[in-house]
Amino acid sequence: MPPKRKASDYQAAASAAKRAKKLRGDDLTSAIFRYMPEFPKGLNLRADWSSAFSSDELNTCCDIVKANLGHMYEKAWGDWDGKGKLRELTSQAARIALITKRECAKKERDENDIALSSAEGSSRAHASQDARDIVGFVHFRFSVESKMHVLYIWEIQFVKQWTGKGLGGFLMHALHNLAEKELGCKLAALTVFLDNIGARKFYERLGYYVDPSCPSICGTQQEKQDVHYIILSKFLDEKLERDQASNPRRKPTATIQ
């Protein structure tokens, strides 16, 4: 059975959501770093509301998603919707943790500033260089659902040459810890393509299960046939995790084909 919720649970979740809303910029970046003691050398992380990032940076994030998952979007919905993905990234609820090469090509950056001496040209040079330095990002959000404060991992993507280096695990563990220890989140949730077997295994190693609300479990027969994704979740609260460990509706990702 799902855990019962009380009115006080909603009040606690609403209070946690207010704390999360105030966490931004350097404070958010520092909070993530508190739970990433072994962040790889040569890389930098910057986290904030998506509105704090340049259009070049956000468009580069879209390009990374297209390069990695464009074929899955096309198989599921017939086409890649770049404008739709950009709308997701620029939502008022969206937070971005952006990973870039640290102090990358500083000399080239300085030379560009000299060559483009106008203020507009110089700022464009910085934004363009920052976008070229991106190696990956996480798009995440906080919300209150079922009287719980929830961390939602909307997207986590890296350029091909930076996959398999442990960055995804570093970031996921950091966000889990920040959400649970400082922002009162009880649950983390995400969606993943059915065909994305590598990602499904990655999330399962992190402790995610198929959420009972997933259409593959609770949907109609037609919905089960038509769905292209699965919803995964993980209790961040240890007591809730223990209580739900024996829930028969909570299935490992490998059980969904």
Coordinates of N, CA and C in Angstrom, one line a residue:
M1 N 0.8 -1.2 0.0 CA 0.0 0.0 0.0 C 0.9 1.3 0.0
P2 N 0.5 2.3 -0.7 CA 1.2 3.6 -0.7 C 1.1 4.2 0.7
P3 N 2.2 4.9 1.1 CA 2.1 5.5 2.4 C 1.0 6.5 2.6
K4 N 0.3 6.5 3.8 CA -0.7 7.4 4.0 C -0.2 8.8 4.3
R5 N -0.9 9.9 3.9 CA -0.5 11.2 4.1 C -1.4 12.0 5.0
K6 N -0.9 12.9 5.8 CA -1.6 13.7 6.7 C -1.6 15.1 6.2
A7 N -2.4 16.0 6.8 CA -2.4 17.4 6.4 C -1.1 18.0 6.7
S8 N -0.5 17.6 7.8 CA 0.8 18.1 8.2 C 1.9 17.8 7.2
D9 N 1.7 16.7 6.5 CA 2.7 16.3 5.5 C 2.7 17.3 4.4
Y10 N 1.5 17.8 4.0 CA 1.4 18.8 2.9 C 2.0 20.1 3.4
Q11 N 1.8 20.5 4.6 CA 2.3 21.7 5.2 C 3.9 21.7 5.2
A12 N 4.4 20.5 5.5 CA 5.9 20.3 5.5 C 6.4 20.4 4.1
A13 N 5.7 19.8 3.2 CA 6.1 19.8 1.8 C 6.1 21.2 1.2
A14 N 5.0 22.0 1.5 CA 4.9 23.3 1.0 C 6.0 24.2 1.6
S15 N 6.3 24.0 2.9 CA 7.4 24.8 3.5 C 8.8 24.4 2.8
A16 N 9.0 23.1 2.5 CA 10.2 22.7 1.9 C 10.3 23.3 0.5
A17 N 9.1 23.4 -0.2 CA 9.1 23.9 -1.6 C 9.5 25.4 -1.6
K18 N 9.1 26.1 -0.5 CA 9.5 27.6 -0.4 C 11.0 27.7 -0.2
R19 N 11.6 26.8 0.6 CA 13.0 26.8 0.8 C 13.8 26.6 -0.5
A20 N 13.2 25.6 -1.3 CA 13.9 25.2 -2.6 C 13.8 26.4 -3.5
K21 N 12.7 27.1 -3.5 CA 12.5 28.2 -4.5 C 13.5 29.3 -4.3
K22 N 14.0 29.5 -3.0 CA 14.9 30.6 -2.7 C 16.4 30.2 -3.0
L23 N 16.6 28.9 -3.3 CA 18.0 28.4 -3.5 C 18.3 28.6 -5.0
R24 N 19.3 29.4 -5.3 CA 19.6 29.7 -6.7 C 21.0 30.2 -6.8
G25 N 21.5 30.3 -8.0 CA 22.8 30.9 -8.3 C 23.9 30.2 -7.5
D26 N 24.8 31.0 -7.0 CA 26.0 30.5 -6.3 C 25.6 29.6 -5.1
D27 N 24.5 30.0 -4.4 CA 24.0 29.2 -3.3 C 23.6 27.8 -3.7
L28 N 22.9 27.7 -4.8 CA 22.5 26.4 -5.3 C 23.8 25.6 -5.8
T29 N 24.7 26.2 -6.5 CA 25.9 25.6 -6.9 C 26.7 25.1 -5.7
S30 N 26.9 25.9 -4.7 CA 27.6 25.5 -3.5 C 26.9 24.3 -2.8
A31 N 25.6 24.4 -2.8 CA 24.9 23.3 -2.1 C 25.1 22.0 -2.8
I32 N 25.1 22.0 -4.1 CA 25.4 20.7 -4.9 C 26.8 20.2 -4.6
F33 N 27.7 21.2 -4.6 CA 29.1 20.8 -4.4 C 29.4 20.2 -3.0
R34 N 28.5 20.6 -2.1 CA 28.7 20.0 -0.7 C 28.6 18.5 -0.7
Y35 N 27.9 18.0 -1.7 CA 27.7 16.6 -1.8 C 28.4 15.9 -3.0
M36 N 29.4 16.7 -3.5 CA 30.2 16.2 -4.6 C 31.7 16.4 -4.2
P37 N 32.2 15.7 -3.2 CA 33.6 16.0 -2.7 C 34.7 15.6 -3.7
E38 N 34.3 14.7 -4.7 CA 35.3 14.2 -5.6 C 34.9 14.6 -7.1
F39 N 34.4 15.8 -7.2 CA 34.1 16.3 -8.6 C 35.3 16.3 -9.4
P40 N 35.2 15.7 -10.7 CA 36.4 15.6 -11.5 C 37.2 16.9 -11.8
K41 N 38.5 16.8 -11.7 CA 39.3 17.9 -12.0 C 39.2 18.3 -13.5
G42 N 39.4 19.6 -13.7 CA 39.3 20.1 -15.1 C 37.9 20.4 -15.5
L43 N 36.9 20.2 -14.6 CA 35.5 20.5 -15.0 C 34.9 21.5 -14.0
N44 N 33.9 22.2 -14.4 CA 33.3 23.2 -13.5 C 31.8 22.9 -13.6
L45 N 31.1 23.3 -12.5 CA 29.6 23.1 -12.4 C 29.0 24.4 -12.0
R46 N 27.9 24.8 -12.7 CA 27.2 26.0 -12.4 C 25.7 25.6 -12.4
A47 N 25.0 26.0 -11.3 CA 23.6 25.6 -11.2 C 22.7 26.9 -10.9
D48 N 21.5 26.9 -11.5 CA 20.7 28.1 -11.3 C 19.3 27.8 -12.0
W49 N 18.4 28.7 -11.8 CA 17.2 28.7 -12.6 C 17.6 28.8 -14.1
S50 N 16.8 28.2 -15.0 CA 17.2 28.2 -16.4 C 17.3 29.6 -17.0
S51 N 16.6 30.5 -16.5 CA 16.6 31.9 -17.0 C 18.0 32.5 -16.8
A52 N 18.8 32.0 -16.0 CA 20.2 32.5 -15.7 C 21.2 32.1 -16.8
F53 N 20.8 31.2 -17.7 CA 21.7 30.7 -18.7 C 21.4 31.4 -20.1
S54 N 22.5 31.5 -20.9 CA 22.3 32.1 -22.2 C 21.6 31.3 -23.2
S55 N 21.1 31.9 -24.2 CA 20.4 31.1 -25.2 C 21.3 30.1 -25.9
D56 N 22.6 30.5 -26.1 CA 23.6 29.6 -26.7 C 23.7 28.4 -25.8
E57 N 23.8 28.6 -24.5 CA 24.0 27.4 -23.6 C 22.8 26.5 -23.6
L58 N 21.6 27.1 -23.6 CA 20.4 26.2 -23.6 C 20.2 25.5 -24.9
N59 N 20.5 26.2 -26.0 CA 20.4 25.6 -27.4 C 21.4 24.4 -27.5
T60 N 22.6 24.6 -26.9 CA 23.6 23.5 -26.9 C 23.1 22.3 -26.1
C61 N 22.4 22.6 -25.0 CA 21.8 21.5 -24.2 C 20.8 20.7 -25.1
C62 N 20.0 21.5 -25.8 CA 19.0 20.8 -26.7 C 19.7 20.0 -27.8
D63 N 20.8 20.5 -28.3 CA 21.6 19.7 -29.3 C 22.1 18.4 -28.7
I64 N 22.6 18.4 -27.4 CA 23.1 17.2 -26.8 C 22.0 16.2 -26.7
V65 N 20.8 16.6 -26.3 CA 19.6 15.7 -26.2 C 19.3 15.1 -27.5
K66 N 19.3 16.0 -28.6 CA 19.0 15.5 -29.9 C 20.0 14.4 -30.4
A67 N 21.3 14.7 -30.1 CA 22.4 13.8 -30.5 C 22.2 12.5 -29.8
N68 N 21.8 12.5 -28.6 CA 21.8 11.3 -27.8 C 20.4 10.5 -27.9
L69 N 19.3 11.3 -28.0 CA 18.0 10.6 -28.0 C 17.1 11.0 -29.1
G70 N 17.6 11.8 -30.1 CA 16.7 12.2 -31.2 C 16.1 11.0 -31.9
H71 N 16.8 9.9 -32.1 CA 16.2 8.8 -32.8 C 15.1 8.1 -32.0
M72 N 15.2 8.2 -30.7 CA 14.1 7.6 -29.8 C 12.9 8.5 -29.9
Y73 N 13.1 9.9 -29.9 CA 11.9 10.8 -30.0 C 11.2 10.5 -31.4
E74 N 12.0 10.3 -32.4 CA 11.5 10.1 -33.8 C 10.7 8.8 -33.8
K75 N 11.2 7.8 -33.2 CA 10.5 6.5 -33.2 C 9.2 6.6 -32.4
A76 N 9.2 7.3 -31.3 CA 8.1 7.4 -30.4 C 7.0 8.4 -30.9
W77 N 7.4 9.5 -31.4 CA 6.4 10.5 -31.8 C 6.5 11.0 -33.3
G78 N 7.4 10.3 -34.1 CA 7.5 10.6 -35.5 C 8.5 11.7 -35.9
D79 N 8.9 12.5 -34.9 CA 9.8 13.6 -35.2 C 10.5 14.1 -33.9
W80 N 11.6 14.8 -34.1 CA 12.3 15.5 -33.0 C 11.7 16.9 -32.9
D81 N 11.2 17.3 -31.8 CA 10.6 18.6 -31.6 C 11.6 19.5 -30.8
G82 N 12.5 20.2 -31.5 CA 13.5 21.0 -30.9 C 12.9 22.2 -30.1
K83 N 11.9 22.8 -30.7 CA 11.3 23.9 -30.0 C 10.6 23.5 -28.7
G84 N 10.0 22.3 -28.8 CA 9.3 21.8 -27.6 C 10.3 21.5 -26.5
K85 N 11.5 21.0 -26.9 CA 12.5 20.7 -25.9 C 13.0 22.0 -25.3
L86 N 13.2 23.0 -26.1 CA 13.7 24.3 -25.6 C 12.6 24.9 -24.6
R87 N 11.4 24.7 -24.9 CA 10.3 25.2 -24.0 C 10.4 24.5 -22.7
E88 N 10.7 23.3 -22.7 CA 10.9 22.5 -21.4 C 12.1 23.2 -20.6
L89 N 13.2 23.4 -21.3 CA 14.4 23.9 -20.6 C 14.2 25.3 -20.1
T90 N 13.3 26.1 -20.8 CA 13.1 27.5 -20.4 C 11.9 27.7 -19.5
S91 N 11.3 26.6 -19.1 CA 10.1 26.7 -18.2 C 10.5 27.5 -16.9
Q92 N 9.6 28.2 -16.3 CA 9.8 28.9 -15.1 C 10.2 28.0 -13.9
A93 N 9.8 26.7 -14.0 CA 10.1 25.7 -13.0 C 11.5 25.0 -13.2
A94 N 12.1 25.2 -14.3 CA 13.3 24.5 -14.6 C 14.6 25.0 -13.9
R95 N 15.3 24.1 -13.4 CA 16.7 24.4 -12.9 C 17.7 23.6 -13.8
I96 N 18.8 24.2 -13.9 CA 19.9 23.6 -14.7 C 21.2 23.5 -13.9
A97 N 21.8 22.3 -13.9 CA 23.2 22.2 -13.4 C 24.0 21.9 -14.7
L98 N 24.8 22.9 -15.0 CA 25.6 22.8 -16.3 C 27.1 22.5 -16.0
I99 N 27.6 21.5 -16.7 CA 29.0 21.1 -16.5 C 29.8 21.5 -17.7
T100 N 30.9 22.2 -17.4 CA 31.7 22.7 -18.5 C 33.2 22.4 -18.2
K101 N 34.0 22.6 -19.2 CA 35.4 22.5 -19.0 C 35.9 23.7 -18.3
R102 N 36.7 23.5 -17.2 CA 37.1 24.6 -16.4 C 38.1 25.5 -17.1
E103 N 37.8 26.8 -17.1 CA 38.8 27.8 -17.6 C 39.2 27.4 -19.0
C104 N 38.3 26.8 -19.8 CA 38.7 26.3 -21.0 C 39.0 27.4 -22.1
A105 N 40.1 27.2 -22.8 CA 40.5 28.1 -23.9 C 40.4 29.6 -23.4
K106 N 41.0 29.9 -22.3 CA 40.9 31.2 -21.8 C 41.7 32.2 -22.7
K107 N 42.8 31.7 -23.3 CA 43.5 32.6 -24.2 C 42.7 32.9 -25.4
E108 N 42.0 31.9 -25.9 CA 41.2 32.1 -27.1 C 40.0 33.0 -26.8
R109 N 39.5 32.9 -25.6 CA 38.4 33.8 -25.1 C 38.9 35.2 -25.1
D110 N 40.1 35.5 -24.5 CA 40.7 36.8 -24.5 C 40.9 37.4 -25.9
E111 N 41.4 36.6 -26.8 CA 41.6 37.0 -28.1 C 40.3 37.4 -28.8
N112 N 39.3 36.6 -28.5 CA 38.0 36.9 -29.1 C 37.5 38.3 -28.6
D113 N 37.7 38.5 -27.3 CA 37.3 39.8 -26.7 C 38.0 41.0 -27.4
I114 N 39.2 40.8 -27.7 CA 40.0 41.9 -28.4 C 39.4 42.1 -29.8
A115 N 39.2 41.0 -30.5 CA 38.8 41.0 -31.9 C 37.4 41.6 -32.0
L116 N 36.5 41.3 -31.0 CA 35.1 41.8 -31.0 C 35.1 42.8 -29.8
S117 N 35.6 44.0 -30.1 CA 35.8 44.9 -29.0 C 34.5 45.6 -28.5
S118 N 33.5 45.5 -29.4 CA 32.2 46.2 -28.9 C 31.6 45.3 -27.8
A119 N 30.8 46.0 -26.9 CA 30.3 45.3 -25.8 C 29.4 44.1 -26.2
E120 N 28.6 44.3 -27.3 CA 27.7 43.3 -27.7 C 28.5 42.1 -28.3
G121 N 29.5 42.4 -29.1 CA 30.4 41.4 -29.6 C 31.1 40.6 -28.6
S122 N 31.6 41.3 -27.6 CA 32.4 40.6 -26.5 C 31.5 39.7 -25.7
S123 N 30.3 40.1 -25.4 CA 29.4 39.2 -24.6 C 29.0 38.0 -25.5
R124 N 28.8 38.2 -26.8 CA 28.5 37.1 -27.7 C 29.6 36.1 -27.7
A125 N 30.9 36.6 -27.7 CA 32.0 35.7 -27.7 C 32.1 34.8 -26.4
H126 N 31.8 35.4 -25.3 CA 31.8 34.7 -24.0 C 30.7 33.6 -24.0
A127 N 29.5 34.0 -24.4 CA 28.4 33.0 -24.4 C 28.7 31.9 -25.4
S128 N 29.2 32.2 -26.6 CA 29.5 31.2 -27.6 C 30.5 30.2 -27.1
Q129 N 31.6 30.8 -26.4 CA 32.7 29.9 -25.9 C 32.2 29.0 -24.8
D130 N 31.4 29.6 -23.9 CA 30.8 28.8 -22.8 C 30.0 27.7 -23.3
A131 N 29.2 27.9 -24.4 CA 28.4 26.9 -24.9 C 29.2 25.7 -25.5
R132 N 30.4 26.1 -26.2 CA 31.2 25.1 -26.7 C 31.9 24.3 -25.7
D133 N 32.1 24.8 -24.5 CA 32.7 24.1 -23.4 C 31.8 23.1 -22.6
I134 N 30.5 23.1 -22.9 CA 29.6 22.3 -22.2 C 29.9 20.8 -22.5
V135 N 30.0 20.0 -21.4 CA 30.1 18.5 -21.5 C 28.9 17.8 -21.1
G136 N 28.0 18.5 -20.4 CA 26.7 17.8 -20.0 C 25.9 18.7 -19.1
F137 N 24.7 18.3 -18.8 CA 23.8 19.1 -17.9 C 22.8 18.2 -17.3
V138 N 22.2 18.7 -16.2 CA 21.0 18.1 -15.6 C 19.9 19.1 -15.5
H139 N 18.7 18.8 -16.0 CA 17.6 19.6 -15.9 C 16.7 19.0 -14.8
F140 N 16.5 19.8 -13.7 CA 15.7 19.2 -12.6 C 14.7 20.2 -12.1
R141 N 13.7 19.7 -11.4 CA 12.7 20.6 -10.8 C 12.3 20.1 -9.4
F142 N 11.7 20.9 -8.7 CA 11.1 20.5 -7.4 C 9.5 20.8 -7.5
S143 N 8.8 19.9 -6.9 CA 7.3 20.1 -6.9 C 6.7 19.4 -5.7
V144 N 5.5 19.7 -5.4 CA 4.7 19.1 -4.4 C 3.7 18.2 -5.0
E145 N 3.8 16.9 -4.8 CA 2.9 15.9 -5.3 C 2.5 14.9 -4.2
S146 N 1.2 14.6 -4.2 CA 0.7 13.6 -3.2 C 1.2 14.0 -1.8
K147 N 1.2 15.3 -1.5 CA 1.6 15.8 -0.2 C 3.1 15.5 0.2
M148 N 3.9 15.3 -0.9 CA 5.3 15.1 -0.7 C 6.1 16.1 -1.5
H149 N 7.2 16.6 -1.0 CA 8.1 17.4 -1.8 C 9.0 16.5 -2.7
V150 N 8.9 16.7 -4.0 CA 9.5 15.7 -4.9 C 10.6 16.4 -5.7
L151 N 11.7 15.7 -5.9 CA 12.8 16.0 -6.8 C 12.5 15.3 -8.1
Y152 N 12.3 16.1 -9.2 CA 12.1 15.5 -10.5 C 13.3 15.7 -11.4
I153 N 13.9 14.6 -11.8 CA 15.0 14.7 -12.8 C 14.4 14.7 -14.2
W154 N 14.4 15.8 -14.8 CA 13.7 16.0 -16.1 C 14.7 15.5 -17.2
E155 N 15.9 15.7 -17.1 CA 16.9 15.3 -18.1 C 18.3 15.3 -17.5
I156 N 19.1 14.3 -17.9 CA 20.5 14.2 -17.6 C 21.2 13.7 -18.8
Q157 N 22.0 14.6 -19.4 CA 22.7 14.2 -20.7 C 24.1 14.7 -20.7
F158 N 24.9 13.9 -21.4 CA 26.3 14.3 -21.6 C 26.7 14.1 -23.1
V159 N 27.7 14.9 -23.5 CA 28.2 14.6 -24.9 C 28.9 13.3 -24.9
K160 N 28.9 12.6 -26.0 CA 29.3 11.2 -26.1 C 30.7 11.0 -25.5
Q161 N 31.7 11.8 -25.7 CA 33.0 11.6 -25.2 C 33.1 11.7 -23.7
W162 N 32.0 12.2 -23.0 CA 32.1 12.3 -21.6 C 31.1 11.3 -20.9
T163 N 30.5 10.4 -21.7 CA 29.7 9.4 -21.0 C 30.5 8.3 -20.5
G164 N 30.0 7.6 -19.5 CA 30.7 6.5 -18.9 C 31.9 6.8 -18.0
K165 N 32.0 8.1 -17.6 CA 33.1 8.6 -16.8 C 32.6 8.8 -15.3
G166 N 31.4 8.4 -15.0 CA 30.9 8.6 -13.6 C 30.3 9.9 -13.3
L167 N 30.2 10.8 -14.3 CA 29.7 12.2 -14.0 C 28.2 12.1 -13.6
G168 N 27.5 11.2 -14.3 CA 26.0 11.1 -14.0 C 25.8 10.6 -12.6
G169 N 26.5 9.6 -12.2 CA 26.4 9.1 -10.8 C 26.7 10.2 -9.8
F170 N 27.8 10.9 -10.0 CA 28.2 12.0 -9.1 C 27.0 13.0 -9.0
L171 N 26.5 13.4 -10.1 CA 25.4 14.5 -10.0 C 24.1 13.9 -9.4
M172 N 23.8 12.7 -9.8 CA 22.5 12.1 -9.2 C 22.6 12.0 -7.7
H173 N 23.7 11.5 -7.2 CA 23.9 11.3 -5.8 C 23.9 12.7 -5.1
A174 N 24.5 13.6 -5.7 CA 24.5 15.0 -5.1 C 23.1 15.6 -5.0
L175 N 22.4 15.5 -6.1 CA 21.0 16.0 -6.1 C 20.1 15.2 -5.1
H176 N 20.3 13.9 -5.0 CA 19.5 13.1 -4.1 C 19.8 13.6 -2.6
N177 N 21.0 13.8 -2.3 CA 21.4 14.2 -1.0 C 21.0 15.6 -0.6
L178 N 21.2 16.5 -1.6 CA 20.7 17.9 -1.4 C 19.2 17.9 -1.2
A179 N 18.5 17.2 -2.0 CA 17.0 17.3 -2.0 C 16.5 16.7 -0.7
E180 N 17.1 15.6 -0.2 CA 16.6 14.9 1.0 C 17.1 15.6 2.3
K181 N 18.4 16.0 2.3 CA 18.9 16.5 3.6 C 18.7 17.9 3.8
E182 N 18.5 18.7 2.8 CA 18.4 20.2 3.0 C 17.0 20.7 2.5
L183 N 16.3 20.0 1.6 CA 15.1 20.5 1.1 C 13.9 19.7 1.4
G184 N 14.1 18.7 2.2 CA 12.9 17.9 2.7 C 12.2 17.0 1.6
C185 N 12.9 16.7 0.5 CA 12.3 15.9 -0.5 C 12.2 14.4 0.0
K186 N 11.1 13.8 -0.2 CA 10.9 12.4 0.2 C 11.1 11.5 -1.0
L187 N 10.9 12.0 -2.2 CA 10.9 11.1 -3.4 C 11.6 11.8 -4.5
A188 N 12.3 11.0 -5.3 CA 12.8 11.5 -6.6 C 12.2 10.7 -7.7
A189 N 11.9 11.3 -8.8 CA 11.2 10.7 -9.9 C 11.7 11.1 -11.2
L190 N 11.5 10.3 -12.3 CA 11.9 10.7 -13.6 C 11.2 9.8 -14.6
T191 N 11.3 10.1 -15.9 CA 10.9 9.2 -17.0 C 12.0 8.9 -17.9
V192 N 11.9 7.7 -18.5 CA 13.0 7.2 -19.4 C 12.3 6.4 -20.5
F193 N 12.9 6.5 -21.7 CA 12.4 5.8 -22.8 C 12.5 4.3 -22.5
L194 N 11.5 3.5 -23.0 CA 11.5 2.1 -22.8 C 12.7 1.5 -23.5
D195 N 13.1 2.0 -24.7 CA 14.2 1.5 -25.5 C 15.5 1.9 -25.0
N196 N 15.6 2.8 -24.0 CA 16.9 3.3 -23.5 C 17.4 2.4 -22.4
I197 N 17.8 1.2 -22.8 CA 18.2 0.1 -21.8 C 19.4 0.6 -20.9
G198 N 20.3 1.2 -21.5 CA 21.5 1.7 -20.7 C 21.1 2.6 -19.6
A199 N 20.2 3.6 -19.9 CA 19.7 4.5 -18.9 C 18.9 3.8 -17.8
R200 N 18.1 2.9 -18.3 CA 17.3 2.1 -17.3 C 18.1 1.3 -16.3
K201 N 19.2 0.7 -16.8 CA 20.1 0.0 -15.9 C 20.8 1.0 -15.0
F202 N 21.2 2.2 -15.5 CA 21.9 3.2 -14.7 C 21.0 3.6 -13.5
Y203 N 19.7 3.9 -13.8 CA 18.8 4.3 -12.8 C 18.5 3.2 -11.8
E204 N 18.4 2.0 -12.3 CA 18.2 0.8 -11.4 C 19.3 0.7 -10.4
R205 N 20.6 0.9 -10.9 CA 21.7 0.8 -10.0 C 21.7 1.9 -8.9
L206 N 21.0 3.0 -9.2 CA 20.8 4.1 -8.2 C 19.7 3.9 -7.3
G207 N 19.0 2.8 -7.5 CA 17.9 2.5 -6.6 C 16.5 2.8 -7.0
Y208 N 16.3 3.1 -8.3 CA 15.0 3.5 -8.9 C 14.2 2.2 -9.2
Y209 N 12.9 2.3 -9.0 CA 12.0 1.3 -9.4 C 10.9 1.9 -10.3
V210 N 10.2 1.0 -11.0 CA 9.1 1.5 -11.8 C 8.0 2.0 -10.8
D211 N 7.6 3.2 -11.0 CA 6.6 3.8 -10.1 C 5.2 3.2 -10.3
P212 N 4.5 3.0 -9.2 CA 3.1 2.4 -9.4 C 2.2 3.2 -10.3
S213 N 2.5 4.5 -10.5 CA 1.7 5.3 -11.4 C 2.0 5.2 -12.9
C214 N 3.0 4.4 -13.2 CA 3.5 4.3 -14.6 C 2.4 3.6 -15.4
P215 N 2.1 4.2 -16.6 CA 1.1 3.6 -17.5 C 1.3 2.1 -17.8
S216 N 2.6 1.7 -17.8 CA 2.9 0.3 -18.1 C 2.4 -0.6 -17.0
I217 N 2.1 -0.1 -15.8 CA 1.5 -0.9 -14.7 C 0.0 -0.7 -14.5
C218 N -0.4 0.6 -14.5 CA -1.8 0.9 -14.1 C -2.6 1.3 -15.3
G219 N -2.0 1.5 -16.5 CA -2.8 1.9 -17.7 C -3.6 0.8 -18.3
T220 N -4.5 1.2 -19.2 CA -5.3 0.3 -19.9 C -4.4 -0.6 -20.8
Q221 N -5.0 -1.6 -21.4 CA -4.2 -2.5 -22.3 C -3.7 -1.7 -23.5
Q222 N -4.5 -0.8 -24.0 CA -4.1 0.0 -25.1 C -3.0 1.0 -24.7
E223 N -3.1 1.6 -23.5 CA -2.0 2.5 -23.1 C -0.7 1.8 -22.9
K224 N -0.8 0.5 -22.4 CA 0.4 -0.3 -22.2 C 1.1 -0.6 -23.5
Q225 N 0.3 -0.7 -24.6 CA 0.9 -1.0 -25.9 C 1.5 0.2 -26.5
D226 N 0.8 1.4 -26.3 CA 1.2 2.6 -27.0 C 2.3 3.4 -26.3
V227 N 2.5 3.2 -25.0 CA 3.4 4.0 -24.2 C 4.9 3.8 -24.6
H228 N 5.7 4.8 -24.7 CA 7.1 4.7 -25.1 C 8.0 5.0 -24.0
Y229 N 7.5 5.2 -22.8 CA 8.4 5.6 -21.7 C 7.9 4.9 -20.4
I230 N 8.7 4.9 -19.4 CA 8.3 4.4 -18.1 C 8.7 5.5 -17.0
I231 N 7.9 5.5 -16.0 CA 8.1 6.4 -14.9 C 8.8 5.6 -13.8
L232 N 9.9 6.2 -13.3 CA 10.7 5.6 -12.3 C 10.7 6.5 -11.1
S233 N 10.8 5.9 -9.9 CA 10.9 6.7 -8.7 C 11.8 6.0 -7.6
K234 N 12.2 6.8 -6.7 CA 13.1 6.3 -5.6 C 12.8 7.1 -4.3
F235 N 12.5 6.4 -3.2 CA 12.3 7.1 -2.0 C 13.6 7.6 -1.4
L236 N 13.7 8.9 -1.1 CA 15.0 9.4 -0.6 C 15.0 9.2 0.9
D237 N 13.8 9.2 1.5 CA 13.6 9.0 3.0 C 13.8 7.5 3.3
E238 N 14.8 7.2 4.1 CA 15.1 5.8 4.4 C 13.9 5.0 5.0
K239 N 13.2 5.6 5.8 CA 12.0 4.9 6.4 C 11.0 4.6 5.4
L240 N 10.7 5.5 4.5 CA 9.7 5.3 3.5 C 10.2 4.2 2.5
E241 N 11.5 4.2 2.3 CA 12.1 3.2 1.4 C 11.9 1.8 2.0
R242 N 12.2 1.7 3.3 CA 12.0 0.4 4.0 C 10.5 -0.1 3.9
D243 N 9.6 0.9 4.2 CA 8.2 0.6 4.2 C 7.7 0.1 2.9
Q244 N 8.3 0.6 1.8 CA 7.8 0.3 0.5 C 8.5 -0.8 -0.2
A245 N 9.5 -1.3 0.4 CA 10.4 -2.4 -0.2 C 9.6 -3.6 -0.6
S246 N 8.5 -3.9 0.1 CA 7.7 -5.1 -0.2 C 6.5 -4.8 -1.0
N247 N 6.3 -3.6 -1.5 CA 5.1 -3.2 -2.2 C 5.1 -4.0 -3.5
P248 N 4.1 -4.9 -3.8 CA 4.1 -5.7 -5.0 C 3.9 -4.9 -6.3
R249 N 3.4 -3.7 -6.1 CA 3.3 -2.8 -7.3 C 4.6 -2.1 -7.7
R250 N 5.6 -2.2 -6.9 CA 6.8 -1.5 -7.1 C 7.8 -2.5 -7.8
K251 N 8.0 -2.3 -9.1 CA 8.7 -3.4 -9.8 C 10.0 -2.9 -10.3
P252 N 11.0 -3.8 -10.4 CA 12.3 -3.4 -11.0 C 12.1 -3.1 -12.5
T253 N 13.0 -2.2 -13.0 CA 12.8 -1.7 -14.4 C 12.9 -2.9 -15.4
A254 N 13.6 -3.9 -15.1 CA 13.8 -5.0 -16.1 C 12.5 -5.8 -16.3
T255 N 11.5 -5.6 -15.4 CA 10.2 -6.3 -15.6 C 9.3 -5.7 -16.6
I256 N 9.7 -4.5 -17.1 CA 8.8 -3.8 -18.1 C 9.5 -3.9 -19.4
Q257 N 8.9 -4.5 -20.4 CA 9.4 -4.7 -21.7 C 8.8 -3.8 -22.7

